[in-house]
Tab-separated table of C-alpha atoms and ligand atoms in Angstrom:
chain	number	residue	atom	x	y	z
A	506	UNK	CA	123.591	166.671	21.808
A	507	UNK	CA	125.732	165.854	25.145
A	508	UNK	CA	126.479	162.777	26.886
A	509	UNK	CA	127.574	162.148	30.761
A	510	UNK	CA	128.541	158.335	31.717
A	511	UNK	CA	128.849	158.355	35.128
A	512	UNK	CA	130.478	155.089	36.869
A	513	UNK	CA	131.737	152.987	39.795
A	514	UNK	CA	129.262	153.839	41.651
A	515	UNK	CA	129.338	152.079	45.115
A	516	UNK	CA	125.900	152.485	45.334
A	517	UNK	CA	123.288	153.907	43.883
A	518	UNK	CA	120.067	154.083	46.148
A	519	UNK	CA	116.777	154.851	44.473
A	520	UNK	CA	113.120	154.820	44.932
A	521	UNK	CA	110.920	153.842	42.104
A	522	UNK	CA	108.040	155.292	40.225
A	523	UNK	CA	106.321	158.523	40.411
A	524	UNK	CA	103.904	157.877	43.028
A	525	UNK	CA	103.586	159.204	46.461
A	526	UNK	CA	104.706	156.204	48.953
A	527	UNK	CA	102.937	155.108	51.279
A	528	UNK	CA	102.790	152.564	54.656
A	529	UNK	CA	105.390	150.300	53.091
A	530	UNK	CA	106.615	151.308	50.302
A	531	UNK	CA	108.198	154.201	52.154
A	532	UNK	CA	111.338	151.940	52.836
A	533	UNK	CA	110.734	150.930	49.060
A	534	UNK	CA	114.069	151.856	47.692
A	535	UNK	CA	116.324	149.412	44.863
A	536	UNK	CA	120.093	149.402	46.078
A	537	UNK	CA	122.051	148.487	43.149
A	538	UNK	CA	126.044	147.765	43.710
A	539	UNK	CA	128.983	148.700	41.564
A	540	UNK	CA	126.343	151.077	39.005
A	541	UNK	CA	126.851	153.306	36.379
A	542	UNK	CA	123.674	155.979	34.746
A	543	UNK	CA	124.164	156.822	31.009
A	544	UNK	CA	123.045	160.275	30.495
A	545	UNK	CA	121.784	162.140	27.408
A	546	UNK	CA	120.688	165.109	27.474
A	547	UNK	CA	120.012	165.626	30.669
A	548	UNK	CA	117.654	162.799	30.606
A	549	UNK	CA	118.369	159.340	32.365
A	550	UNK	CA	119.092	156.661	29.293
A	551	UNK	CA	120.546	153.177	31.456
A	552	UNK	CA	121.584	152.846	33.989
A	553	UNK	CA	123.338	149.304	35.176
A	554	UNK	CA	124.744	146.926	37.607
A	555	UNK	CA	127.406	144.934	38.829
A	556	UNK	CA	130.553	146.521	37.246
A	557	UNK	CA	128.389	146.826	34.007
A	558	UNK	CA	129.314	149.810	31.564
A	559	UNK	CA	125.577	151.061	29.434
A	560	UNK	CA	128.495	152.598	26.829
A	561	UNK	CA	131.713	152.717	26.133
A	562	UNK	CA	133.350	155.327	27.508
A	563	UNK	CA	134.954	155.858	24.714
A	564	UNK	CA	131.162	157.188	23.329
A	565	UNK	CA	130.592	159.879	26.698
A	566	UNK	CA	131.376	163.299	25.808
A	567	UNK	CA	132.133	164.021	29.683
A	568	UNK	CA	133.381	160.803	32.170
A	569	UNK	CA	132.749	161.046	36.356
A	570	UNK	CA	134.124	158.383	38.395
A	571	UNK	CA	132.223	158.212	41.449
A	572	UNK	CA	135.244	156.537	43.420
A	573	UNK	CA	132.600	153.717	45.561
A	574	UNK	CA	130.403	156.526	46.760
A	575	UNK	CA	127.214	156.347	47.090
A	576	UNK	CA	124.227	158.040	44.627
A	577	UNK	CA	121.204	159.249	44.872
A	578	UNK	CA	118.590	161.579	43.593
A	579	UNK	CA	119.192	164.884	43.935
A	580	UNK	CA	117.048	166.047	46.732
A	581	UNK	CA	114.071	167.566	46.670
A	582	UNK	CA	113.091	170.894	49.600
A	583	UNK	CA	109.571	170.219	49.316
A	584	UNK	CA	109.093	173.811	51.659
A	585	UNK	CA	110.434	176.994	51.980
A	586	UNK	CA	109.315	180.647	52.752
A	587	UNK	CA	113.014	181.478	50.601
A	588	UNK	CA	112.538	184.748	49.333
A	589	UNK	CA	112.412	187.688	52.379
A	590	UNK	CA	113.597	191.083	53.288
A	591	UNK	CA	115.906	191.175	56.422
A	592	UNK	CA	116.503	188.692	59.106
A	593	UNK	CA	115.234	187.834	62.798
A	594	UNK	CA	118.203	187.192	64.481
A	595	UNK	CA	116.778	189.842	67.853
A	596	UNK	CA	114.246	186.962	68.476
A	597	UNK	CA	116.398	185.307	69.887
A	598	UNK	CA	116.804	186.547	72.792
A	599	UNK	CA	112.834	186.875	73.425
A	600	UNK	CA	112.905	183.546	73.012
A	601	UNK	CA	115.388	182.778	75.206
A	602	UNK	CA	113.228	184.847	77.819
A	603	UNK	CA	110.293	182.604	77.251
A	604	UNK	CA	108.349	184.171	73.963
A	605	UNK	CA	106.681	181.835	72.206
A	606	UNK	CA	106.636	182.027	68.614
A	607	UNK	CA	102.605	183.082	68.764
A	608	UNK	CA	103.740	185.734	71.657
A	609	UNK	CA	105.952	187.272	69.453
A	610	UNK	CA	103.774	187.236	66.431
A	611	UNK	CA	100.531	188.520	68.491
A	612	UNK	CA	102.630	191.386	69.584
A	613	UNK	CA	103.538	192.177	65.588
A	614	UNK	CA	107.140	191.234	65.344
A	615	UNK	CA	107.877	187.300	63.668
A	616	UNK	CA	106.286	186.811	60.341
A	617	UNK	CA	104.950	190.681	60.821
A	618	UNK	CA	108.465	192.050	60.641
A	619	UNK	CA	109.301	189.916	58.446
A	620	UNK	CA	106.550	191.539	55.775
A	621	UNK	CA	107.512	195.006	56.649
A	622	UNK	CA	111.366	194.563	55.379
A	623	UNK	CA	109.814	192.541	52.517
A	624	UNK	CA	107.283	195.398	51.405
A	625	UNK	CA	110.498	197.970	51.183
A	626	UNK	CA	113.265	195.616	49.376
A	627	UNK	CA	113.826	196.183	46.130
A	628	UNK	CA	113.325	193.283	43.190
A	629	UNK	CA	116.675	193.013	43.036
A	630	UNK	CA	118.030	193.616	46.530
A	631	UNK	CA	115.308	189.520	46.871
A	632	UNK	CA	116.763	188.414	43.850
A	633	UNK	CA	120.170	188.846	44.856
A	634	UNK	CA	119.687	186.995	47.775
A	635	UNK	CA	117.054	184.652	47.066
A	636	UNK	CA	119.734	183.290	44.259
A	637	UNK	CA	122.494	183.133	47.089
A	638	UNK	CA	120.313	180.770	48.948
A	639	UNK	CA	119.715	178.474	46.159
A	640	UNK	CA	123.516	178.164	45.092
A	641	UNK	CA	123.911	177.300	49.004
A	642	UNK	CA	120.947	174.488	48.597
A	643	UNK	CA	121.919	173.349	45.433
A	644	UNK	CA	125.784	172.462	47.451
A	645	UNK	CA	123.989	171.228	49.679
A	646	UNK	CA	122.253	168.431	47.147
A	647	UNK	CA	119.069	170.240	46.482
A	648	UNK	CA	118.182	170.077	42.504
A	649	UNK	CA	114.081	170.716	43.070
A	650	UNK	CA	112.063	173.207	45.482
A	651	UNK	CA	109.378	174.508	46.084
A	652	UNK	CA	108.878	178.178	47.777
A	653	UNK	CA	105.937	180.339	49.437
A	654	UNK	CA	104.956	183.817	48.933
A	655	UNK	CA	103.132	185.059	52.417
A	656	UNK	CA	105.078	188.130	53.385
A	657	UNK	CA	103.216	190.496	51.282
A	658	UNK	CA	99.792	190.208	52.855
A	659	UNK	CA	98.726	193.029	49.929
A	660	UNK	CA	98.932	191.760	45.992
A	661	UNK	CA	102.039	194.224	45.057
A	662	UNK	CA	104.311	192.423	47.231
A	663	UNK	CA	103.264	188.513	46.698
A	664	UNK	CA	103.696	189.728	43.345
A	665	UNK	CA	106.703	191.245	44.060
A	666	UNK	CA	107.371	187.786	45.011
A	667	UNK	CA	107.018	185.607	43.284
A	668	UNK	CA	108.599	187.672	40.182
A	669	UNK	CA	111.422	186.851	41.714
A	670	UNK	CA	111.001	183.547	41.907
A	671	UNK	CA	109.782	183.232	37.810
A	672	UNK	CA	112.766	184.911	36.703
A	673	UNK	CA	115.995	182.800	38.718
A	674	UNK	CA	113.462	179.201	37.626
A	675	UNK	CA	114.656	180.533	33.778
A	676	UNK	CA	117.842	182.018	34.971
A	677	UNK	CA	118.848	179.199	37.820
A	678	UNK	CA	119.574	175.508	37.519
A	679	UNK	CA	117.213	174.985	40.553
A	680	UNK	CA	114.059	174.225	39.556
A	681	UNK	CA	111.090	176.248	41.192
A	682	UNK	CA	107.403	174.969	42.192
A	683	UNK	CA	106.291	178.352	43.537
A	684	UNK	CA	103.065	178.487	46.009
A	685	UNK	CA	101.117	181.732	46.891
A	686	UNK	CA	100.650	182.248	50.692
A	687	UNK	CA	98.858	185.197	50.712
A	688	UNK	CA	96.793	184.294	53.965
A	689	UNK	CA	100.084	183.316	55.918
A	690	UNK	CA	99.645	185.954	59.222
A	691	UNK	CA	96.905	188.317	59.564
A	692	UNK	CA	97.848	191.946	59.748
A	693	UNK	CA	96.726	193.981	62.157
A	694	UNK	CA	94.307	196.224	60.292
A	695	UNK	CA	92.527	192.382	59.706
A	696	UNK	CA	92.140	191.759	63.255
A	697	UNK	CA	88.601	190.393	63.532
A	698	UNK	CA	87.105	190.610	59.958
A	699	UNK	CA	89.972	187.697	59.240
A	700	UNK	CA	86.992	186.498	57.101
A	701	UNK	CA	86.807	190.567	55.274
A	702	UNK	CA	91.079	189.669	54.195
A	703	UNK	CA	89.820	186.044	52.893
A	704	UNK	CA	87.401	187.597	50.215
A	705	UNK	CA	89.809	189.897	48.580
A	706	UNK	CA	92.335	186.973	49.007
A	707	UNK	CA	89.690	184.814	46.834
A	708	UNK	CA	88.355	187.673	45.114
A	709	UNK	CA	90.893	189.889	44.241
A	710	UNK	CA	94.612	188.002	44.735
A	711	UNK	CA	94.333	184.603	43.532
A	712	UNK	CA	92.481	185.580	40.035
A	713	UNK	CA	95.454	187.722	39.853
A	714	UNK	CA	97.828	185.665	40.118
A	715	UNK	CA	96.003	182.668	38.207
A	716	UNK	CA	95.799	185.048	35.434
A	717	UNK	CA	99.524	185.933	35.644
A	718	UNK	CA	100.309	182.043	36.156
A	719	UNK	CA	103.330	182.856	39.256
A	720	UNK	CA	101.961	180.044	40.973
A	721	UNK	CA	100.855	175.694	41.624
A	722	UNK	CA	99.521	176.231	45.082
A	723	UNK	CA	98.148	177.892	47.502
A	724	UNK	CA	98.920	177.772	51.087
A	725	UNK	CA	97.549	179.109	54.344
A	726	UNK	CA	98.486	179.354	57.720
A	727	UNK	CA	96.031	177.420	59.744
A	728	UNK	CA	96.532	178.475	63.098
A	729	UNK	CA	95.382	180.050	66.490
A	730	UNK	CA	95.460	183.613	66.188
A	731	UNK	CA	95.610	183.007	62.320
A	732	UNK	CA	92.992	181.619	60.208
A	733	UNK	CA	90.787	179.267	61.755
A	734	UNK	CA	89.518	176.275	59.988
A	735	UNK	CA	86.537	177.985	58.567
A	736	UNK	CA	87.547	180.273	57.137
A	737	UNK	CA	91.069	178.696	55.669
A	738	UNK	CA	87.971	176.426	53.821
A	739	UNK	CA	86.364	179.679	52.210
A	740	UNK	CA	90.068	180.558	51.366
A	741	UNK	CA	91.354	177.010	50.349
A	742	UNK	CA	87.591	176.148	48.437
A	743	UNK	CA	88.171	179.426	46.049
A	744	UNK	CA	91.510	178.322	45.378
A	745	UNK	CA	90.521	174.693	43.858
A	746	UNK	CA	87.998	176.758	41.685
A	747	UNK	CA	90.333	178.471	39.969
A	748	UNK	CA	92.793	175.269	39.375
A	749	UNK	CA	95.524	175.950	42.370
A	750	UNK	CA	96.823	172.291	44.043
A	751	UNK	CA	95.907	173.148	48.082
A	752	UNK	CA	98.438	172.232	50.818
A	753	UNK	CA	98.142	173.761	54.490
A	754	UNK	CA	100.247	174.456	57.685
A	755	UNK	CA	98.751	172.726	59.940
A	756	UNK	CA	98.640	171.558	63.425
A	757	UNK	CA	102.566	173.685	64.595
A	758	UNK	CA	101.104	174.718	67.236
A	759	UNK	CA	97.913	173.966	68.140
A	760	UNK	CA	95.091	171.040	66.247
A	761	UNK	CA	92.116	173.009	65.868
A	762	UNK	CA	91.255	171.369	62.828
A	763	UNK	CA	93.954	172.185	60.240
A	764	UNK	CA	95.056	168.945	59.092
A	765	UNK	CA	91.595	167.352	59.446
A	766	UNK	CA	90.330	169.977	57.015
A	767	UNK	CA	93.305	169.137	54.855
A	768	UNK	CA	92.139	165.495	54.171
A	769	UNK	CA	88.160	166.844	53.645
A	770	UNK	CA	89.728	168.925	51.160
A	771	UNK	CA	92.311	166.436	50.309
A	772	UNK	CA	94.817	169.119	49.634
A	773	UNK	CA	97.975	167.323	48.056
A	774	UNK	CA	100.246	168.292	51.287
A	775	UNK	CA	99.241	169.247	54.984
A	776	UNK	CA	103.183	171.383	56.402
A	777	UNK	CA	104.122	170.762	60.190
A	778	UNK	CA	101.405	168.333	61.551
A	779	UNK	CA	104.023	168.617	65.141
A	780	UNK	CA	100.616	168.256	67.653
A	781	UNK	CA	98.383	166.090	64.777
A	782	UNK	CA	95.823	164.148	66.512
A	783	UNK	CA	94.392	160.464	65.239
A	784	UNK	CA	91.085	162.515	63.882
A	785	UNK	CA	93.599	164.433	61.747
A	786	UNK	CA	95.668	161.287	60.864
A	787	UNK	CA	92.305	159.388	59.811
A	788	UNK	CA	91.741	162.564	57.735
A	789	UNK	CA	95.127	163.266	55.775
A	790	UNK	CA	94.807	158.993	55.135
A	791	UNK	CA	91.508	159.189	53.844
A	792	UNK	CA	92.646	162.099	51.367
A	793	UNK	CA	95.604	161.143	49.815
A	794	UNK	CA	97.306	164.131	51.336
A	795	UNK	CA	101.376	163.834	52.209
A	796	UNK	CA	102.500	164.710	55.274
A	797	UNK	CA	105.365	167.774	54.638
A	798	UNK	CA	107.463	167.509	58.224
A	799	UNK	CA	110.067	169.868	58.906
A	800	UNK	CA	112.196	169.046	61.764
A	801	UNK	CA	114.293	170.786	61.574
A	802	UNK	CA	111.504	173.970	62.571
A	803	UNK	CA	110.877	171.553	65.740
A	804	UNK	CA	114.322	171.408	66.798
A	805	UNK	CA	114.325	175.717	66.769
A	806	UNK	CA	111.081	176.205	68.098
A	807	UNK	CA	112.594	173.485	70.825
A	808	UNK	CA	108.679	171.875	69.842
A	809	UNK	CA	107.944	168.336	69.548
A	810	UNK	CA	108.567	165.955	66.908
A	811	UNK	CA	105.610	165.194	64.233
A	812	UNK	CA	104.356	161.430	64.595
A	813	UNK	CA	105.695	160.424	61.627
A	814	UNK	CA	106.391	156.398	63.026
A	815	UNK	CA	102.763	156.598	63.568
A	816	UNK	CA	101.700	158.452	60.147
A	817	UNK	CA	103.386	155.599	58.058
A	818	UNK	CA	103.370	152.753	60.166
A	819	UNK	CA	99.594	153.026	60.824
A	820	UNK	CA	98.457	155.394	59.161
A	821	UNK	CA	99.638	155.021	55.385
A	822	UNK	CA	100.127	158.894	55.166
A	823	UNK	CA	102.626	159.443	53.106
A	824	UNK	CA	105.779	161.482	54.266
A	825	UNK	CA	107.770	163.739	52.937
A	826	UNK	CA	110.469	166.371	54.466
A	827	UNK	CA	111.464	169.461	53.759
A	828	UNK	CA	113.637	171.886	55.527
A	829	UNK	CA	110.850	175.222	56.019
A	830	UNK	CA	113.589	177.494	55.319
A	831	UNK	CA	112.346	180.876	56.784
A	832	UNK	CA	113.598	184.213	58.589
A	833	UNK	CA	111.476	183.249	61.614
A	834	UNK	CA	110.917	179.248	62.655
A	835	UNK	CA	113.929	177.859	60.941
A	836	UNK	CA	116.754	179.798	59.529
A	837	UNK	CA	118.378	177.177	58.058
A	838	UNK	CA	118.516	175.577	54.041
A	839	UNK	CA	120.515	172.317	54.783
A	840	UNK	CA	118.120	169.465	53.660
A	841	UNK	CA	120.948	167.244	55.048
A	842	UNK	CA	120.671	167.995	58.497
A	843	UNK	CA	116.850	167.127	58.162
A	844	UNK	CA	117.570	163.856	56.985
A	845	UNK	CA	119.597	163.465	60.996
A	846	UNK	CA	116.296	164.696	62.299
A	847	UNK	CA	114.801	161.817	60.318
A	848	UNK	CA	116.684	159.338	62.012
A	849	UNK	CA	117.167	160.285	65.238
A	850	UNK	CA	113.662	161.997	65.972
A	851	UNK	CA	111.606	160.489	64.167
A	852	UNK	CA	113.414	157.044	63.920
A	853	UNK	CA	112.712	156.396	60.028
A	854	UNK	CA	115.067	154.092	58.738
A	855	UNK	CA	117.696	155.536	56.163
A	856	UNK	CA	115.689	154.144	52.895
A	857	UNK	CA	112.069	155.815	54.142
A	858	UNK	CA	114.389	158.835	54.490
A	859	UNK	CA	114.932	159.011	51.109
A	860	UNK	CA	111.765	158.728	50.012
A	861	UNK	CA	110.584	161.695	51.759
A	862	UNK	CA	113.362	163.817	50.683
A	863	UNK	CA	113.066	162.674	46.621
A	864	UNK	CA	109.652	161.276	45.176
A	865	UNK	CA	107.278	162.032	48.017
A	866	UNK	CA	107.757	165.372	47.866
A	867	UNK	CA	108.900	165.841	44.198
A	868	UNK	CA	104.600	164.586	44.008
A	869	UNK	CA	103.620	167.373	46.731
A	870	UNK	CA	104.746	169.731	44.243
A	871	UNK	CA	103.857	168.171	41.051
A	872	UNK	CA	106.990	167.062	39.581
A	873	UNK	CA	106.741	163.482	40.641
A	874	UNK	CA	107.261	162.444	36.387
A	875	UNK	CA	110.280	164.878	36.397
A	876	UNK	CA	112.130	164.490	39.386
A	877	UNK	CA	112.801	162.280	42.660
A	878	UNK	CA	113.678	158.711	42.338
A	879	UNK	CA	117.085	157.564	38.798
A	880	UNK	CA	115.171	155.715	36.297
A	881	UNK	CA	115.235	155.634	32.774
A	882	UNK	CA	113.469	158.910	31.289
A	883	UNK	CA	113.916	160.836	34.007
A	884	UNK	CA	115.524	163.969	34.397
A	885	UNK	CA	119.347	163.448	35.449
A	886	UNK	CA	118.796	164.876	38.837
A	887	UNK	CA	121.791	163.020	41.193
A	888	UNK	CA	124.362	163.498	44.047
A	889	UNK	CA	127.163	161.641	44.818
A	890	UNK	CA	127.961	160.964	48.154
A	891	UNK	CA	130.885	161.985	50.306
A	892	UNK	CA	129.525	158.176	51.951
A	893	UNK	CA	129.255	154.928	51.488
A	894	UNK	CA	125.623	154.565	51.987
A	895	UNK	CA	122.265	155.906	52.671
A	896	UNK	CA	123.061	154.910	56.216
A	897	UNK	CA	126.343	157.227	57.060
A	898	UNK	CA	124.968	159.702	55.497
A	899	UNK	CA	121.778	159.554	58.143
A	900	UNK	CA	124.627	159.408	60.816
A	901	UNK	CA	126.799	162.532	60.124
A	902	UNK	CA	125.770	165.948	60.312
A	903	UNK	CA	127.160	169.020	60.633
A	904	UNK	CA	129.383	168.916	57.163
A	905	UNK	CA	128.447	169.286	53.797
A	906	UNK	CA	128.955	165.912	52.515
A	907	UNK	CA	127.627	166.568	48.302
A	908	UNK	CA	130.521	165.445	46.574
A	909	UNK	CA	129.255	166.381	43.407
A	910	UNK	CA	126.085	167.507	42.459
A	911	UNK	CA	124.500	166.992	38.961
A	912	UNK	CA	121.378	168.587	37.298
A	913	UNK	CA	119.697	167.419	33.910
A	914	UNK	CA	122.917	166.447	33.369
A	915	UNK	CA	124.884	169.407	34.092
A	916	UNK	CA	127.154	169.229	36.370
A	917	UNK	CA	126.113	172.131	39.505
A	918	UNK	CA	129.589	171.482	41.605
B	2019	LIG	O1	106.037	177.395	58.518
B	2019	LIG	N1	104.182	179.789	60.267
B	2019	LIG	C1	104.459	179.716	59.701
B	2019	LIG	N2	105.178	180.141	58.743
B	2019	LIG	C2	106.385	179.391	58.477
B	2019	LIG	C3	107.643	180.626	59.470
B	2019	LIG	C4	107.662	181.776	58.977
B	2019	LIG	C5	108.153	182.853	59.214
B	2019	LIG	O2	107.644	182.687	61.033
B	2019	LIG	O3	108.740	184.258	58.628
B	2019	LIG	C6	106.535	178.186	59.035
B	2019	LIG	O4	107.884	177.381	60.071
B	2020	LIG	FE1	106.165	177.022	56.075
């Protein structure tokens, strides 16, 4: 048994509950002053305020003095593509000359470039590279994340990617939720025969991934020049029959019905939603689908920002925010920058933002009962910030403000 006392917390701010927060609930955080947390064997035993200590200091094996700083739950990055070969810095000059994301993909670059490099990368190369990313994410305050396959587009490489995540889930302190995404791009040999590829995903790939227990969710890129709404529906229906949770990359560049489908299929989340329309938002609200908004991708693509304010106020859709870390549209794994963009570009409040990077993504990746809030009985995943309050965390940008990161009661940095 090991115990840890974190004392002298200036403000402890956290959402409450193990469910997706929508509408007004999105801004319901509790804010305790002069707080302390007592942790036993990685679990929160007690939280106090008003300068009271849950137990006497001498009862704790370790004591951390938070120095009146802000403490929040560890951040949850609910959408990443962190396992990949190579990088794509070569695309920037093309982008600056006016080539769009889909132009580069249609010309065989973009995701297909990363597919080629991921196929030739060894397991060990991918393992070491991904471990480096996880270390960096944790140092930035992330304690739970999701990660997708999708740079294989054939079973062998997809399995290699998911095995990297499986091993890192055991070896690394980060909790990683794996998502299978073979419908991430259309390779040349499948162009015009997308239905056939979808059948292979459904009949060969998904059952094998299920048998191997390598993924919890299945995701699809529903987009112009990629997979259309009906192909995506068939694919997701197969995934659901096999017992996977459903996710959809929807309305990133063209609104071809992805968010409508997400609601119809009661997908757990729909991702991007930059160009979502009212029909899509209505469908998602009815389906109970979380909006996984990715503002750093909007920033990097020079695109518009998803209408997060309307999702919260008018449609009562639970909003989460994630990095979308990947080598093309968002080569950053800094969720703190996403927080800044949520504040300035989505015009969300600090309370809404905290919900969007903790409990809402936790619920969208099946971890809401363990992570995403600071409450008795939950995992002791928390961050002591070099900031007195959430407002400062939303306002400062470009620095790493995570001072101490604690995962399941273990001090990481
Ligand atoms: O979510 N849009 C599709 N997939 C990723 C990008 C992947 C890549 O460009 O390598 C995304 O932005
Ligand atoms: Fe993505």
